[in-house]
Amino acid sequence: MIAMESDMALDLTTGEAAYAAERKDLYAMGEMPPLGHLPAQMHAWVLRRERHGEPETALQLEVVDCPKPDSNEVIILVMAAGVNYNGVWACLGQPVSTFDVHKAPYAILGSDAAGIVWAVGDKVKRWKVGDEVVVHCNQDDGDDEDCNGGDPMYSPSQRIWGYETADGSFAQFTRVQSQQLMARPQHLTWEESACYTLTLATAYRMLFGHEPHDLKPGQNVLVWGASGGLGSYAIQLINTAGANAIGVISDESKRDFVMSLGAKGVINRNDFSCWGQLPTVNTAAYDIWLKEARRFGKAIWDITGKGKNVDMVFEHPGEATFPVSSLVCKKGGMVVICAGTTGFNCTFDVRYMWMHQKRLQGSHFAHLKQASAANNLMVERRLDPCMSECFGWDEIPLAHTKMRRNEHKPGNMAVLVQAPVMGLRTFADTIEASREGR
């Protein structure tokens, strides 16, 4: 229902109680504007090029102009957001400064969000003001061959919202393309809804998006970082497909968590010493590395069965683990990689790659159909969001620091934005909590 043109506007959401809200040019965090009213300005955590560095100095609170939608765009009132490693990279300006990509004077980070549709462009048909949504982070211009019959992730215009664009989710309002929206799982809280889309959709494409090596029942997958955001979804998706996950951890305290997700077995990589760049082939150092890497391979066999190498390696640490990944993958198998959180200089013994005809596959987020398929599994309650921690609005830089230092708990991290407290599941709950100032 469109708000009345008055100083005090009455708004209705379908099936919810009416609420009164004043029209203003700027609202405090947690204060609810009239439904559909876009103020002139908003609060946001802002990154500027001259502040590149550690998250707690790079990100600063600022008041900035509120975005307005173009014809195919939507403005979301952000209730909660997710924390991902691309926020750390953006703060540091690594591997490149994102300002060299989007050319904007400042950037609002954040590539996961749950919230309410607050304004729509005149060509948007599938969504209306008041819809509760989650946002996937892939954007493109939609007018080339890859976006029309191909794979939009191959489009030259493909970019990650909240990283390669300047308008992400760490603000009261954010601007997205209408094709980025998906229905919010109504059984989850705002913060649970906000924490999963980037990692879940990335894991989904890695496992199911690269035919003919898409995951099949009965196959075995080695999952690095099994207790993290990507790993926790990989294990659940592998189970959903009727396949077997072998999780790798670096902290024994995370073993029970990974097993509780349904892993067939868990390996602690601290029990081995074959990490880092590959020693020069055919040297004494290489022979020591190979012996230790094969000992790691035997630990996999202890789970899969003697002689059964994994069909797929789910890679994202990069430099520290890639030499082993390329070795333990079976003949004709695939190493699929989406990141390099331990470094970008990946090395491997190419003899094992070509003679055993293994596939090395890069993977980057997901297109809408893949993200939607993954989201439907969450809507149908087949997956757990695995939210580990939720931080307050003022703690967004701290959350990124914890992620950078690998001090965060197993699972996925969320932050509150407009939601005044944790545990809210409906718009009506949020209005009530906002009114009470909780």
Tab-separated table of C-alpha atoms in Angstrom, residues 52-200:
chain	number	residue	atom	x	y	z
A	52	HIS	CA	42.996	0.584	1.877
A	53	GLY	CA	44.316	-1.541	4.715
A	54	GLU	CA	43.061	-3.541	7.675
A	55	PRO	CA	39.233	-3.681	7.878
A	56	GLU	CA	39.003	-1.800	11.184
A	57	THR	CA	40.662	1.264	9.666
A	58	ALA	CA	39.548	0.849	6.044
A	59	LEU	CA	35.817	0.837	6.855
A	60	GLN	CA	34.348	3.999	8.338
A	61	LEU	CA	30.772	5.040	9.138
A	62	GLU	CA	29.491	7.782	6.842
A	63	VAL	CA	26.195	9.350	5.816
A	64	VAL	CA	25.812	9.059	2.032
A	65	ASP	CA	23.108	9.630	-0.562
A	66	CYS	CA	20.402	6.992	-0.762
A	67	PRO	CA	20.381	5.065	-4.075
A	68	LYS	CA	17.532	5.380	-6.580
A	69	PRO	CA	16.456	2.536	-8.906
A	70	ASP	CA	16.887	2.489	-12.661
A	71	SER	CA	14.185	0.834	-14.773
A	72	ASN	CA	15.295	-2.767	-14.077
A	73	GLU	CA	16.624	-2.181	-10.581
A	74	VAL	CA	15.247	-2.607	-7.082
A	75	ILE	CA	16.047	-0.850	-3.813
A	76	ILE	CA	16.174	-3.106	-0.756
A	77	LEU	CA	15.816	-2.068	2.863
A	78	VAL	CA	18.609	-4.237	4.270
A	79	MET	CA	17.633	-6.095	7.430
A	80	ALA	CA	20.818	-8.126	7.739
A	81	ALA	CA	23.923	-8.885	5.696
A	82	GLY	CA	26.559	-11.583	5.375
A	83	VAL	CA	30.316	-11.384	5.888
A	84	ASN	CA	32.535	-12.871	3.184
A	85	TYR	CA	36.248	-12.923	2.435
A	86	ASN	CA	35.799	-10.656	-0.563
A	87	GLY	CA	35.161	-7.874	1.962
A	88	VAL	CA	38.604	-8.506	3.423
A	89	TRP	CA	40.171	-8.423	-0.033
A	90	ALA	CA	38.349	-5.182	-0.888
A	91	CYS	CA	39.599	-3.505	2.302
A	92	LEU	CA	43.171	-4.587	1.627
A	93	GLY	CA	43.000	-3.645	-2.062
A	94	GLN	CA	44.095	-7.171	-3.031
A	95	PRO	CA	44.641	-8.793	-5.448
A	96	VAL	CA	43.679	-5.494	-7.102
A	97	SER	CA	41.862	-2.422	-5.872
A	98	THR	CA	38.172	-2.720	-6.682
A	99	PHE	CA	38.194	1.036	-7.310
A	100	ASP	CA	40.045	0.203	-10.526
A	101	VAL	CA	36.956	-1.810	-11.515
A	102	HIS	CA	33.943	0.309	-10.562
A	103	LYS	CA	35.714	3.735	-10.676
A	104	ALA	CA	33.444	5.127	-7.935
A	105	PRO	CA	34.742	7.635	-5.356
A	106	TYR	CA	33.691	5.355	-2.488
A	107	ALA	CA	32.362	1.836	-2.060
A	108	ILE	CA	29.846	0.130	0.192
A	109	LEU	CA	30.855	-3.509	0.586
A	110	GLY	CA	28.688	-6.541	1.353
A	111	SER	CA	27.656	-9.255	-1.109
A	112	ASP	CA	24.912	-10.993	0.896
A	113	ALA	CA	21.658	-9.462	2.097
A	114	ALA	CA	18.197	-10.247	3.352
A	115	GLY	CA	15.608	-7.495	3.377
A	116	ILE	CA	12.440	-5.956	2.007
A	117	VAL	CA	11.784	-4.597	-1.475
A	118	TRP	CA	11.414	-0.850	-0.896
A	119	ALA	CA	11.300	0.614	-4.422
A	120	VAL	CA	11.181	-0.860	-7.936
A	121	GLY	CA	12.048	0.418	-11.387
A	122	ASP	CA	9.282	0.856	-13.947
A	123	LYS	CA	10.227	-2.312	-15.871
A	124	VAL	CA	10.372	-4.643	-12.853
A	125	LYS	CA	7.527	-7.176	-13.056
A	126	ARG	CA	8.365	-10.093	-10.741
A	127	TRP	CA	8.786	-8.129	-7.516
A	128	LYS	CA	6.788	-5.504	-5.643
A	129	VAL	CA	7.269	-3.214	-2.665
A	130	GLY	CA	6.959	-5.215	0.556
A	131	ASP	CA	8.355	-8.528	-0.775
A	132	GLU	CA	10.821	-10.224	1.549
A	133	VAL	CA	13.899	-11.356	-0.353
A	134	VAL	CA	17.458	-12.571	-0.285
A	135	VAL	CA	19.973	-11.269	-2.810
A	136	HIS	CA	22.452	-13.212	-4.923
A	137	CYS	CA	25.529	-11.235	-5.873
A	138	ASN	CA	25.960	-11.757	-9.618
A	139	GLN	CA	25.322	-8.824	-11.930
A	140	ASP	CA	25.580	-8.490	-15.709
A	141	ASP	CA	24.283	-6.210	-18.430
A	142	GLY	CA	22.051	-8.946	-19.851
A	143	ASP	CA	22.474	-8.050	-23.530
A	144	ASP	CA	25.136	-10.395	-24.905
A	145	GLU	CA	25.162	-14.008	-26.109
A	146	ASP	CA	26.344	-15.421	-22.801
A	147	CYS	CA	23.408	-13.810	-20.990
A	148	ASN	CA	20.958	-15.020	-23.618
A	149	GLY	CA	21.323	-18.747	-24.117
A	150	GLY	CA	24.809	-19.176	-22.694
A	151	ASP	CA	26.268	-18.945	-19.219
A	152	PRO	CA	25.944	-15.415	-17.756
A	153	MET	CA	29.052	-16.054	-15.641
A	154	TYR	CA	31.065	-15.914	-18.888
A	155	SER	CA	29.649	-12.543	-19.894
A	156	PRO	CA	32.259	-9.794	-20.254
A	157	SER	CA	29.913	-7.614	-18.183
A	158	GLN	CA	29.764	-10.092	-15.273
A	159	ARG	CA	30.598	-8.551	-11.887
A	160	ILE	CA	30.112	-9.305	-8.204
A	161	TRP	CA	27.753	-6.913	-6.435
A	162	GLY	CA	29.194	-5.474	-3.243
A	163	TYR	CA	32.746	-6.169	-4.417
A	164	GLU	CA	33.137	-5.141	-8.059
A	165	THR	CA	30.283	-2.661	-7.679
A	166	ALA	CA	30.179	0.274	-5.285
A	167	ASP	CA	26.775	-0.425	-3.722
A	168	GLY	CA	26.676	-3.406	-1.380
A	169	SER	CA	24.711	-4.480	1.678
A	170	PHE	CA	26.496	-2.675	4.531
A	171	ALA	CA	24.039	0.207	4.368
A	172	GLN	CA	20.419	0.854	5.270
A	173	PHE	CA	19.426	0.666	1.599
A	174	THR	CA	21.081	-1.053	-1.339
A	175	ARG	CA	20.490	-1.098	-5.090
A	176	VAL	CA	20.411	-4.387	-7.021
A	177	GLN	CA	19.295	-5.713	-10.381
A	178	SER	CA	15.847	-7.303	-10.184
A	179	GLN	CA	17.282	-10.623	-11.413
A	180	GLN	CA	19.360	-10.795	-8.214
A	181	LEU	CA	16.325	-11.323	-6.009
A	182	MET	CA	15.102	-14.648	-4.629
A	183	ALA	CA	12.393	-15.510	-2.125
A	184	ARG	CA	13.476	-15.420	1.521
A	185	PRO	CA	13.054	-18.659	3.508
A	186	GLN	CA	10.284	-17.703	5.902
A	187	HIS	CA	11.389	-20.133	8.616
A	188	LEU	CA	14.722	-18.342	9.031
A	189	THR	CA	15.514	-15.144	10.905
A	190	TRP	CA	16.741	-12.107	9.019
A	191	GLU	CA	20.322	-12.815	10.024
A	192	GLU	CA	20.111	-16.507	9.088
A	193	SER	CA	18.624	-15.528	5.724
A	194	ALA	CA	21.448	-13.066	5.120
A	195	CYS	CA	24.431	-15.320	5.777
A	196	TYR	CA	24.239	-18.077	3.175
A	197	THR	CA	23.626	-17.060	-0.435
A	198	LEU	CA	27.149	-16.248	-1.625
A	199	THR	CA	28.807	-19.324	-0.154
A	200	LEU	CA	25.913	-21.676	-0.905
